[in-house]
Amino acid sequence: MEEQQPNNSRRVGARTKNIILPLANEMGKIPPQAIDVEQAVLGAMMLDKNAVTDTIDMLSAESFYDPKHTYIYGAIRELFGTSNPIDLLTVAEKLKQRGELEASGGVVYLSSLTQRVGSVAHIEYHARIISQKHIQREIIRMCSETLRDAYDETSDVFELLTKAEGALFGIAENNMKKSVSTMNIVVSEAIKEIEQAAKNSDGLSGVPTGFRKLDELTSGWQRSDMIVIAARPAMGKTAFVLSMARNTAVDFNMGVAIFSLEMSSVQLVKRLISAESMISAEKLRKGKLEEYEFQQLYSRVTKLAEAPIYIDDTPGLSVFDLRAKCRRLKMQYDIQMVIIDYLQLMSAGGGKGTGNREQEISTISRSIKEIAKELNVPIIALSQLSRSVETRGGDKRPVLSDLRESGAIEQDADIVGFLYRPEYYGITTAEDGSSNEGVGEIIIAKHRNGGLENVRMRFVGKYARFENMEDQYNSAPGADFNPNAMSAGMSMNRGFDDSPRTITLGSNMNNVPDEDFNGPDETPF
């Protein structure tokens, strides 16, 4: 008989049992198992082809506790994959070809499995029992490994925590299957969303941005969508998403998670404070504020301090870490929107980025879309554009082919918007004759569920702030300041007494010097 190398499922099963059994002996218990149910399911599969179809996506070779059953199911799965008949004879022949017939108990044992089957009526329920027992064993294995590593003084506690969290999520992902939705259920859910949108006076069905023209075009960022906002450097990408995050969190009280791979959380919050208080970033950085400006700062920043904004400034964030952090934030704070600044600074992680950079960006883009669907929230990912924009003649408006490093970004995104400020390129007058001074545009170049349009907004460079064109603001000293609006816990000397809801998830980047703004005449980006 031809010798063959053990397959992967056999190695995994052996590893699992080697970890579980010692723990089980210590506890005086045996691992969760259902040998008789395993026998009934395998017997039913060799008797009725419908039994295979009903359960093949619910089980894997590792789901079976008895090693003999692991081999038998592996043979059945291989026969199913090649569209061959599945019965006692074909399974025996396949096991023989794989060199596993003796290890699986031989033909006599296979025959006994078919004799145990009385009915295949409850095959799905039986398969679910097997899957549940397997999940229990996997949890025991994971906890055993974590316990062993926790006793190892050389282990890094944060790496251990990440590993344990990842292992737990891996068990859930590998064992939880989403069933097919029938039309009557999906239509009912769609009608409910339409009716809910009809009740909203503003017509929004998604997460509002606070920019009226943009919200009219998109009906708000739709849940499960991946939105890419791309631009060349110095166009104001970070300023735009910070203004949007402020509007969503402060005006609509919706949780927003910001993953900043480029700037520290302190730098981001300073920019938010500058935009909210209408005090230039240069003054905030130097701390040279007049008395009225301190009062203005404390008065206007109250709402910002209470906003449900959650900032993570971990550098070099991987897709795996992003998924874990987003799940945690969704569970703890029910976030409604995620912002990533910016996509090209992420890594695929987990060995996925072994190809070239284009393949790695493709993996990152696809994973972001998967996370958006899983958590049912819109994810806004900032992206850089290639230098071809600068070498182009004319008004240098970006197009989809300018997306940097991968066409997968364009393919995966539900919406692609380009941030464009004609004033930056010396174009002072628009086609309709209006002034381009202090004007920014969002060019919607791809919209999977809507139209394409250019949305004009006011850009206040001094405060790195985007506003609706029709909104009026007054940046004069002390404008809109009301001393009576100051909170009792916000004196000039004491600052804030109350704990703010704005949470930063720290990293070493908080120790980076504040170099976001280089001078009073430079626009911060």
Short mmCIF file of C-alpha atoms in Angstrom, two decimals:
data_model
loop_
_atom_site.label_atom_id
_atom_site.label_comp_id
_atom_site.label_asym_id
_atom_site.label_seq_id
_atom_site.Cartn_x
_atom_site.Cartn_y
_atom_site.Cartn_z
CA MET A 1 0.00 0.00 0.00
CA GLU A 2 1.38 3.41 -0.98
CA GLU A 3 2.53 5.56 1.91
CA GLN A 4 1.22 9.11 1.97
CA GLN A 5 2.00 12.10 4.11
CA PRO A 6 -0.66 12.94 6.75
CA ASN A 7 -2.98 15.67 5.58
CA ASN A 8 -3.41 18.98 7.35
CA SER A 9 -6.66 18.01 9.05
CA ARG A 10 -4.96 15.02 10.64
CA ARG A 11 -2.18 17.22 12.02
CA VAL A 12 -4.65 19.79 13.36
CA GLY A 13 -6.75 17.10 15.01
CA ALA A 14 -3.71 15.57 16.67
CA ARG A 15 -2.52 18.96 17.90
CA THR A 16 -5.93 19.75 19.36
CA LYS A 17 -6.17 16.44 21.22
CA ASN A 18 -2.58 16.71 22.50
CA ILE A 19 -3.51 20.00 24.14
CA ILE A 20 -7.01 19.10 25.33
CA LEU A 21 -6.42 15.63 26.79
CA PRO A 22 -3.84 16.61 29.48
CA LEU A 23 -6.14 19.40 30.65
CA ALA A 24 -9.11 17.05 30.64
CA ASN A 25 -7.20 14.53 32.78
CA GLU A 26 -6.28 17.26 35.27
CA MET A 27 -9.89 18.33 35.54
CA GLY A 28 -11.18 14.77 35.67
CA LYS A 29 -13.22 15.30 32.53
CA ILE A 30 -13.07 14.16 28.93
CA PRO A 31 -13.30 16.64 26.04
CA PRO A 32 -16.78 17.40 24.68
CA GLN A 33 -17.70 14.75 22.11
CA ALA A 34 -20.62 12.90 20.53
CA ILE A 35 -19.20 9.72 19.00
CA ASP A 36 -22.58 8.11 18.40
CA VAL A 37 -23.86 11.22 16.60
CA GLU A 38 -20.72 11.30 14.47
CA GLN A 39 -21.34 7.69 13.47
CA ALA A 40 -24.97 8.42 12.60
CA VAL A 41 -24.06 11.42 10.42
CA LEU A 42 -21.34 9.59 8.51
CA GLY A 43 -23.61 6.59 7.99
CA ALA A 44 -26.38 8.84 6.68
CA MET A 45 -23.98 10.51 4.26
CA MET A 46 -23.10 7.13 2.72
CA LEU A 47 -26.78 6.23 2.36
CA ASP A 48 -28.43 9.43 1.11
CA LYS A 49 -26.88 12.04 -1.18
CA ASN A 50 -29.22 14.70 0.19
CA ALA A 51 -27.68 14.18 3.62
CA VAL A 52 -24.31 15.21 2.19
CA THR A 53 -25.74 18.31 0.52
CA ASP A 54 -27.52 19.38 3.72
CA THR A 55 -24.47 19.14 6.00
CA ILE A 56 -21.30 19.49 3.91
CA ASP A 57 -20.99 23.24 4.60
CA MET A 58 -21.65 22.81 8.33
CA LEU A 59 -18.77 20.46 9.07
CA SER A 60 -15.05 20.16 8.47
CA ALA A 61 -12.72 17.20 8.99
CA GLU A 62 -11.61 18.78 12.29
CA SER A 63 -15.22 18.80 13.54
CA PHE A 64 -15.03 15.06 14.30
CA TYR A 65 -13.53 13.87 17.57
CA ASP A 66 -12.78 10.26 16.60
CA PRO A 67 -9.70 10.15 14.29
CA LYS A 68 -11.35 7.38 12.25
CA HIS A 69 -14.25 9.72 11.50
CA THR A 70 -11.85 12.49 10.48
CA TYR A 71 -10.45 10.23 7.75
CA ILE A 72 -13.88 9.05 6.60
CA TYR A 73 -15.31 12.55 6.37
CA GLY A 74 -12.21 13.71 4.50
CA ALA A 75 -12.81 11.03 1.88
CA ILE A 76 -16.51 11.97 1.61
CA ARG A 77 -15.63 15.62 1.22
CA GLU A 78 -13.12 14.85 -1.54
CA LEU A 79 -15.68 12.74 -3.41
CA PHE A 80 -18.24 15.54 -3.09
CA GLY A 81 -15.73 18.08 -4.41
CA THR A 82 -15.10 16.03 -7.54
CA SER A 83 -18.85 15.31 -8.05
CA ASN A 84 -18.38 11.55 -7.62
CA PRO A 85 -21.04 9.27 -6.10
CA ILE A 86 -20.85 8.79 -2.34
CA ASP A 87 -21.66 5.38 -0.90
CA LEU A 88 -20.03 2.59 1.08
CA LEU A 89 -17.97 1.30 -1.88
CA THR A 90 -16.76 4.66 -3.21
CA VAL A 91 -15.80 5.90 0.25
CA ALA A 92 -13.86 2.69 0.93
CA GLU A 93 -12.07 3.00 -2.41
CA LYS A 94 -11.18 6.64 -1.77
CA LEU A 95 -9.80 5.81 1.69
CA LYS A 96 -7.73 3.08 0.09
CA GLN A 97 -6.33 5.53 -2.45
CA ARG A 98 -5.47 7.96 0.32
CA GLY A 99 -3.76 5.24 2.36
CA GLU A 100 -6.22 5.69 5.22
CA LEU A 101 -8.50 2.67 4.96
CA GLU A 102 -6.89 0.77 7.82
CA ALA A 103 -6.64 3.87 10.02
CA SER A 104 -10.34 4.56 9.46
CA GLY A 105 -11.38 1.13 10.78
CA GLY A 106 -11.56 -0.77 7.48
CA VAL A 107 -14.54 -1.85 5.41
CA VAL A 108 -16.16 -3.63 8.37
CA TYR A 109 -16.32 -0.41 10.38
CA LEU A 110 -17.64 1.54 7.39
CA SER A 111 -20.38 -1.04 6.94
CA SER A 112 -21.33 -0.79 10.61
CA LEU A 113 -21.84 2.97 10.25
CA THR A 114 -24.51 2.53 7.59
CA GLN A 115 -26.29 -0.05 9.75
CA ARG A 116 -26.64 2.47 12.59
CA VAL A 117 -28.82 4.80 10.53
CA GLY A 118 -32.53 4.57 11.14
CA SER A 119 -33.53 7.81 9.41
CA VAL A 120 -31.83 10.82 7.82
CA ALA A 121 -34.68 13.14 8.79
CA HIS A 122 -32.71 14.94 11.52
CA ILE A 123 -29.31 15.01 9.84
CA GLU A 124 -28.91 18.82 10.08
CA TYR A 125 -29.69 18.79 13.80
CA HIS A 126 -27.15 16.00 14.34
CA ALA A 127 -24.51 17.87 12.31
CA ARG A 128 -25.10 20.94 14.45
CA ILE A 129 -24.39 18.89 17.59
CA ILE A 130 -21.06 17.78 16.11
CA SER A 131 -20.19 21.38 15.24
CA GLN A 132 -21.05 22.57 18.74
CA LYS A 133 -18.86 19.93 20.37
CA HIS A 134 -16.02 20.93 18.06
CA ILE A 135 -16.38 24.59 19.04
CA GLN A 136 -16.26 23.62 22.70
CA ARG A 137 -13.04 21.67 22.13
CA GLU A 138 -11.52 24.58 20.19
CA ILE A 139 -12.33 26.98 23.03
CA ILE A 140 -10.70 24.58 25.51
CA ARG A 141 -7.63 24.32 23.26
CA MET A 142 -7.39 28.09 22.93
CA CYS A 143 -7.74 28.61 26.67
CA SER A 144 -5.13 25.93 27.35
CA GLU A 145 -2.63 27.61 25.05
CA THR A 146 -3.36 31.00 26.60
CA LEU A 147 -2.96 29.55 30.11
CA ARG A 148 0.37 27.98 29.17
CA ASP A 149 1.67 31.20 27.59
CA ALA A 150 0.43 33.31 30.51
CA TYR A 151 2.62 31.33 32.90
CA ASP A 152 5.62 31.99 30.66
CA GLU A 153 7.36 35.04 32.12
CA THR A 154 9.08 35.75 28.80
CA SER A 155 5.75 36.29 27.01
CA ASP A 156 4.74 39.83 26.09
CA VAL A 157 1.38 40.39 27.75
CA PHE A 158 0.00 42.58 24.96
CA GLU A 159 1.03 40.12 22.26
CA LEU A 160 -0.59 37.39 24.36
CA LEU A 161 -3.80 39.41 24.61
CA THR A 162 -3.87 40.03 20.85
CA LYS A 163 -3.16 36.36 20.14
CA ALA A 164 -5.95 35.19 22.46
CA GLU A 165 -8.45 37.64 21.01
CA GLY A 166 -7.50 36.65 17.47
CA ALA A 167 -7.82 32.95 18.26
CA LEU A 168 -11.29 33.46 19.72
CA PHE A 169 -12.45 35.46 16.69
CA GLY A 170 -10.92 32.80 14.45
CA ILE A 171 -13.03 30.10 16.10
CA ALA A 172 -16.16 32.17 15.54
CA GLU A 173 -15.33 32.94 11.91
CA ASN A 174 -14.52 29.35 11.02
CA ASN A 175 -17.63 27.86 12.57
CA MET A 176 -20.43 30.37 12.04
CA LYS A 177 -22.10 30.10 8.63
CA LYS A 178 -24.52 32.69 7.29
CA SER A 179 -27.65 31.15 5.84
CA VAL A 180 -29.22 32.21 2.55
CA SER A 181 -31.94 34.85 2.88
CA THR A 182 -35.24 34.27 1.11
CA MET A 183 -36.86 37.06 -0.90
CA ASN A 184 -39.83 37.53 1.42
CA ILE A 185 -37.49 38.25 4.35
CA VAL A 186 -35.19 40.56 2.41
CA VAL A 187 -38.08 42.45 0.79
CA SER A 188 -39.63 42.96 4.23
CA GLU A 189 -36.37 44.40 5.58
CA ALA A 190 -36.01 46.68 2.55
CA ILE A 191 -39.57 47.99 2.97
CA LYS A 192 -38.87 48.75 6.64
CA GLU A 193 -35.80 50.79 5.66
CA ILE A 194 -37.80 52.69 3.02
CA GLU A 195 -40.57 53.44 5.52
CA GLN A 196 -38.02 54.60 8.09
CA ALA A 197 -36.39 56.89 5.51
CA ALA A 198 -39.83 58.34 4.69
CA LYS A 199 -40.26 59.30 8.35
CA ASN A 200 -37.05 61.31 8.30
CA SER A 201 -37.78 64.88 7.29
CA ASP A 202 -34.27 65.25 5.87
CA GLY A 203 -34.62 62.10 3.74
CA LEU A 204 -31.48 60.50 5.17
CA SER A 205 -31.31 56.73 5.34
CA GLY A 206 -27.64 56.47 6.28
CA VAL A 207 -25.12 58.14 8.58
CA PRO A 208 -25.23 61.94 8.10
CA THR A 209 -22.07 63.91 7.34
CA GLY A 210 -23.45 67.33 8.25
CA PHE A 211 -22.70 68.58 4.70
CA ARG A 212 -26.16 69.14 3.27
CA LYS A 213 -25.44 68.88 -0.46
CA LEU A 214 -23.38 65.73 0.08
CA ASP A 215 -26.10 64.19 2.24
CA GLU A 216 -28.71 65.01 -0.40
CA LEU A 217 -26.65 63.19 -3.01
CA THR A 218 -25.87 60.09 -0.92
CA SER A 219 -28.77 60.11 1.60
CA GLY A 220 -25.97 59.85 4.15
CA TRP A 221 -23.18 57.30 4.10
CA GLN A 222 -24.97 53.98 3.71
CA ARG A 223 -24.28 51.20 6.17
CA SER A 224 -21.92 48.43 5.00
CA ASP A 225 -20.49 50.76 2.33
CA MET A 226 -16.80 51.38 1.79
CA ILE A 227 -16.23 55.04 0.91
CA VAL A 228 -12.85 56.13 -0.42
CA ILE A 229 -11.91 59.82 -0.18
CA ALA A 230 -8.76 60.40 -2.22
CA ALA A 231 -6.64 63.46 -2.92
CA ARG A 232 -3.14 64.71 -3.45
CA PRO A 233 -1.21 65.95 -0.38
CA ALA A 234 -2.24 69.39 0.95
CA MET A 235 -5.82 69.13 -0.34
CA GLY A 236 -7.25 68.72 3.17
CA LYS A 237 -8.21 65.04 3.45
CA THR A 238 -7.73 64.92 7.22
CA ALA A 239 -9.45 68.29 7.67
CA PHE A 240 -12.46 67.04 5.71
CA VAL A 241 -12.94 63.79 7.66
CA LEU A 242 -12.37 65.54 10.99
CA SER A 243 -15.04 68.11 10.11
CA MET A 244 -17.33 65.26 9.10
CA ALA A 245 -16.59 63.27 12.26
CA ARG A 246 -17.33 66.35 14.35
CA ASN A 247 -20.68 66.89 12.60
CA THR A 248 -21.73 63.24 12.95
CA ALA A 249 -20.70 62.95 16.60
CA VAL A 250 -21.66 66.40 17.93
CA ASP A 251 -24.73 67.29 15.86
CA PHE A 252 -26.20 63.78 15.51
CA ASN A 253 -24.72 62.04 18.58
CA MET A 254 -23.49 59.04 16.57
CA GLY A 255 -20.33 57.21 17.60
CA VAL A 256 -17.35 57.66 15.26
CA ALA A 257 -14.10 55.67 15.37
CA ILE A 258 -10.99 57.29 13.88
CA PHE A 259 -7.90 55.23 13.10
CA SER A 260 -5.05 57.67 12.54
CA LEU A 261 -1.92 56.04 11.16
CA GLU A 262 -0.20 59.31 10.30
CA MET A 263 -0.88 61.68 13.18
CA SER A 264 -1.05 61.21 16.94
CA SER A 265 -4.34 61.46 18.80
CA VAL A 266 -3.20 64.68 20.48
CA GLN A 267 -2.47 66.29 17.12
CA LEU A 268 -5.87 65.27 15.79
CA VAL A 269 -7.68 66.62 18.83
CA LYS A 270 -5.79 69.94 18.58
CA ARG A 271 -7.06 70.27 15.02
CA LEU A 272 -10.59 69.51 16.16
CA ILE A 273 -10.26 72.13 18.91
CA SER A 274 -8.94 74.71 16.43
CA ALA A 275 -11.87 74.13 14.07
CA GLU A 276 -14.43 74.13 16.88
CA SER A 277 -13.13 77.14 18.81
CA MET A 278 -12.23 79.21 15.71
CA ILE A 279 -8.75 79.83 17.12
CA SER A 280 -5.81 79.28 14.77
CA ALA A 281 -3.70 76.19 15.29
CA GLU A 282 -0.60 78.36 15.47
CA LYS A 283 -1.93 80.16 18.54
CA LEU A 284 -3.02 76.91 20.16
CA ARG A 285 0.38 75.36 19.56
CA LYS A 286 2.23 78.27 21.15
CA GLY A 287 -0.37 78.86 23.84
CA LYS A 288 -0.28 82.61 23.22
CA LEU A 289 -3.96 83.31 23.70
CA GLU A 290 -5.64 86.45 24.92
CA GLU A 291 -7.98 86.21 27.89
CA TYR A 292 -11.07 86.34 25.68
CA GLU A 293 -9.58 83.58 23.52
CA PHE A 294 -9.14 81.32 26.54
CA GLN A 295 -12.78 81.93 27.42
CA GLN A 296 -13.78 81.31 23.83
CA LEU A 297 -11.76 78.07 23.84
CA TYR A 298 -13.35 76.73 27.03
CA SER A 299 -16.83 77.81 26.01
CA ARG A 300 -16.86 76.21 22.56
CA VAL A 301 -14.97 73.03 23.28
CA THR A 302 -17.56 71.68 25.74
CA LYS A 303 -19.62 69.93 23.10
CA LEU A 304 -16.48 68.49 21.54
CA ALA A 305 -15.33 67.04 24.85
CA GLU A 306 -18.66 65.24 25.23
CA ALA A 307 -18.75 63.91 21.67
CA PRO A 308 -18.68 60.12 21.12
CA ILE A 309 -15.44 60.14 19.15
CA TYR A 310 -12.94 57.32 19.67
CA ILE A 311 -9.39 57.75 18.36
CA ASP A 312 -6.81 55.01 17.84
CA ASP A 313 -3.41 56.24 16.67
CA THR A 314 -1.60 52.90 16.44
CA PRO A 315 1.04 53.21 13.69
CA GLY A 316 1.35 50.52 11.02
CA LEU A 317 -2.10 49.12 11.81
CA SER A 318 -2.77 45.73 10.21
CA VAL A 319 -6.08 44.58 8.78
CA PHE A 320 -6.29 41.92 11.49
CA ASP A 321 -5.90 44.52 14.25
CA LEU A 322 -8.38 46.83 12.53
CA ARG A 323 -11.02 44.11 12.47
CA ALA A 324 -10.48 43.27 16.15
CA LYS A 325 -10.52 46.92 17.26
CA CYS A 326 -13.63 47.75 15.20
CA ARG A 327 -15.48 44.76 16.66
CA ARG A 328 -14.56 45.86 20.17
CA LEU A 329 -15.60 49.46 19.58
CA LYS A 330 -18.87 48.37 18.00
CA MET A 331 -19.63 46.15 20.97
CA GLN A 332 -18.61 48.66 23.65
CA TYR A 333 -19.68 51.98 22.15
CA ASP A 334 -21.99 51.07 19.25
CA ILE A 335 -19.97 53.10 16.74
CA GLN A 336 -21.89 54.09 13.60
CA MET A 337 -18.98 55.11 11.36
CA VAL A 338 -15.28 54.27 10.96
CA ILE A 339 -12.61 56.56 9.48
CA ILE A 340 -9.15 55.34 8.39
CA ASP A 341 -6.42 57.94 7.80
CA TYR A 342 -5.02 56.65 5.56
CA LEU A 343 -5.24 53.38 3.61
CA GLN A 344 -1.71 53.22 2.17
CA LEU A 345 -0.16 53.31 5.65
CA MET A 346 -1.88 50.05 6.63
CA SER A 347 -0.33 46.59 6.33
CA ALA A 348 -2.03 43.35 5.35
CA GLY A 349 -0.43 41.51 8.28
CA GLY A 350 -0.82 37.83 9.07
CA GLY A 351 1.48 36.80 6.24
CA LYS A 352 -0.97 38.08 3.63
CA GLY A 353 1.33 40.73 2.30
CA THR A 354 3.93 38.39 0.84
CA GLY A 355 3.27 39.59 -2.71
CA ASN A 356 4.01 43.00 -4.18
CA ARG A 357 2.58 46.22 -2.80
CA GLU A 358 -0.31 46.24 -5.26
CA GLN A 359 -1.42 42.80 -4.06
CA GLU A 360 -1.11 43.91 -0.45
CA ILE A 361 -3.25 47.01 -1.05
CA SER A 362 -5.80 44.78 -2.79
CA THR A 363 -5.95 42.57 0.31
CA ILE A 364 -6.35 45.59 2.57
CA SER A 365 -9.09 47.10 0.41
CA ARG A 366 -11.03 43.84 0.21
CA SER A 367 -10.74 43.33 3.98
CA ILE A 368 -12.03 46.83 4.74
CA LYS A 369 -15.11 46.12 2.63
CA GLU A 370 -15.62 42.84 4.51
CA ILE A 371 -15.40 44.62 7.88
CA ALA A 372 -17.95 47.23 6.74
CA LYS A 373 -20.40 44.48 5.79
CA GLU A 374 -19.77 42.50 8.96
CA LEU A 375 -20.31 45.43 11.34
CA ASN A 376 -22.95 47.10 9.14
CA VAL A 377 -21.29 50.51 9.35
CA PRO A 378 -19.86 52.78 6.64
CA ILE A 379 -16.07 52.87 6.56
CA ILE A 380 -14.41 55.97 5.14
CA ALA A 381 -10.87 55.23 3.99
CA LEU A 382 -8.60 58.08 2.93
CA SER A 383 -6.27 57.36 0.04
CA GLN A 384 -3.40 59.04 -1.76
CA LEU A 385 -3.43 59.81 -5.48
CA SER A 386 -0.53 59.22 -7.83
CA ARG A 387 1.72 62.04 -9.05
CA SER A 388 0.19 61.82 -12.51
CA VAL A 389 -2.32 64.44 -11.32
CA GLU A 390 0.45 67.02 -10.97
CA THR A 391 1.92 66.36 -14.43
CA ARG A 392 -1.45 66.65 -16.13
CA GLY A 393 -2.38 69.86 -17.87
CA GLY A 394 -5.56 71.85 -17.47
CA ASP A 395 -7.33 72.11 -14.13
CA LYS A 396 -5.71 68.92 -12.76
CA ARG A 397 -8.98 67.37 -11.66
CA PRO A 398 -8.34 63.78 -10.50
CA VAL A 399 -9.92 60.74 -12.18
CA LEU A 400 -10.38 57.13 -11.04
CA SER A 401 -7.20 55.94 -12.75
CA ASP A 402 -5.21 58.24 -10.43
CA LEU A 403 -5.90 56.03 -7.40
CA ARG A 404 -2.53 54.98 -6.14
CA GLU A 405 -1.05 51.44 -6.13
CA SER A 406 -4.14 49.34 -6.86
CA GLY A 407 -7.21 49.21 -9.07
CA ALA A 408 -8.81 47.07 -6.35
CA ILE A 409 -9.60 50.25 -4.37
CA GLU A 410 -11.79 51.49 -7.21
CA GLN A 411 -13.35 48.05 -7.58
CA ASP A 412 -14.15 47.44 -3.88
CA ALA A 413 -15.37 50.95 -3.02
CA ASP A 414 -19.07 51.75 -3.14
CA ILE A 415 -18.29 55.45 -3.38
CA VAL A 416 -15.10 57.13 -4.57
CA GLY A 417 -14.81 60.86 -3.89
CA PHE A 418 -11.92 63.14 -4.80
CA LEU A 419 -11.12 66.17 -2.68
CA TYR A 420 -10.11 69.04 -4.93
CA ARG A 421 -9.30 72.69 -4.25
CA PRO A 422 -8.86 74.65 -7.51
CA GLU A 423 -7.39 77.59 -5.59
CA TYR A 424 -4.37 75.39 -4.78
CA TYR A 425 -3.53 75.25 -8.50
CA GLY A 426 -4.03 78.97 -9.03
CA ILE A 427 -7.53 78.61 -10.55
CA THR A 428 -9.31 81.54 -8.93
CA THR A 429 -12.56 81.56 -10.92
CA ALA A 430 -15.03 78.73 -11.49
CA GLU A 431 -16.73 78.01 -14.81
CA ASP A 432 -19.88 79.79 -13.66
CA GLY A 433 -17.88 82.90 -12.86
CA SER A 434 -17.95 82.49 -9.09
CA SER A 435 -14.82 82.81 -7.00
CA ASN A 436 -12.81 79.74 -6.03
CA GLU A 437 -11.29 81.48 -3.04
CA GLY A 438 -11.76 79.32 0.04
CA VAL A 439 -13.69 76.69 -1.92
CA GLY A 440 -13.20 72.92 -1.85
CA GLU A 441 -14.98 70.30 -3.92
CA ILE A 442 -15.88 66.67 -3.37
CA ILE A 443 -15.93 65.08 -6.81
CA ILE A 444 -18.07 61.94 -6.63
CA ALA A 445 -16.43 59.86 -9.36
CA LYS A 446 -18.05 56.53 -8.47
CA HIS A 447 -21.37 56.00 -6.77
CA ARG A 448 -22.64 52.45 -6.86
CA ASN A 449 -26.16 53.36 -5.79
CA GLY A 450 -26.57 56.92 -6.98
CA GLY A 451 -25.55 59.73 -9.28
CA LEU A 452 -22.25 61.49 -9.86
CA GLU A 453 -21.89 65.14 -8.91
CA ASN A 454 -19.43 67.74 -7.69
CA VAL A 455 -20.27 69.11 -4.24
CA ARG A 456 -18.82 72.55 -3.44
CA MET A 457 -17.99 73.42 0.17
CA ARG A 458 -16.32 76.29 1.96
CA PHE A 459 -12.80 75.59 3.18
CA VAL A 460 -11.47 77.69 6.07
CA GLY A 461 -7.75 77.01 5.86
CA LYS A 462 -6.91 78.97 8.99
CA TYR A 463 -8.83 76.48 11.09
CA ALA A 464 -8.53 73.40 8.81
CA ARG A 465 -12.30 73.30 8.63
CA PHE A 466 -14.85 72.43 5.94
CA GLU A 467 -18.36 73.94 6.01
CA ASN A 468 -21.50 74.10 3.94
CA MET A 469 -21.29 76.83 1.29
CA GLU A 470 -24.50 78.45 2.51
CA ASP A 471 -23.36 78.57 6.16
CA GLN A 472 -22.06 81.87 7.46
CA TYR A 473 -19.30 82.10 10.01
CA ASN A 474 -17.59 84.96 11.77
CA SER A 475 -13.92 84.56 12.63
CA ALA A 476 -13.54 87.97 14.24
CA PRO A 477 -11.95 87.97 17.70
CA GLY A 478 -14.45 86.88 20.29
CA ALA A 479 -17.19 86.24 17.73
CA ASP A 480 -20.17 84.26 18.96
CA PHE A 481 -18.61 84.07 22.42
CA ASN A 482 -20.97 84.08 25.36
CA PRO A 483 -19.24 84.16 28.76
CA ASN A 484 -22.42 82.94 30.44
CA ALA A 485 -22.22 79.73 28.39
CA MET A 486 -19.07 78.67 30.21
CA SER A 487 -19.40 75.56 32.30
CA ALA A 488 -18.74 75.91 36.02
CA GLY A 489 -16.09 73.25 35.76
CA MET A 490 -14.23 75.06 32.98
CA SER A 491 -12.51 78.03 34.54
CA MET A 492 -9.45 79.39 32.80
CA ASN A 493 -7.18 77.93 35.45
CA ARG A 494 -8.85 74.59 36.01
CA GLY A 495 -9.96 73.37 32.58
CA PHE A 496 -12.30 70.33 32.54
CA ASP A 497 -13.48 68.58 35.68
CA ASP A 498 -15.81 66.13 33.95
CA SER A 499 -14.47 63.10 32.13
CA PRO A 500 -15.08 63.57 28.40
CA ARG A 501 -16.67 60.92 26.20
CA THR A 502 -14.00 61.51 23.57
CA ILE A 503 -11.69 58.54 24.07
CA THR A 504 -8.22 58.04 22.64
CA LEU A 505 -6.80 54.56 22.41
CA GLY A 506 -3.17 55.34 23.00
CA SER A 507 0.05 54.28 21.36
CA ASN A 508 3.63 55.51 21.29
CA MET A 509 2.64 58.14 18.77
CA ASN A 510 1.31 60.29 21.61
CA ASN A 511 4.92 61.00 22.49
CA VAL A 512 5.68 62.46 19.04
CA PRO A 513 6.26 66.25 19.09
CA ASP A 514 3.40 68.30 17.73
CA GLU A 515 4.61 69.16 14.23
CA ASP A 516 1.29 69.22 12.45
CA PHE A 517 1.47 72.95 11.73
CA ASN A 518 4.69 74.56 10.56
CA GLY A 519 3.89 78.23 10.64
CA PRO A 520 1.20 80.87 10.77
CA ASP A 521 0.97 81.19 7.00
CA GLU A 522 0.90 77.49 6.17
CA THR A 523 -2.29 75.53 5.70
CA PRO A 524 -2.26 72.49 8.05
CA PHE A 525 -2.62 69.12 6.27
#
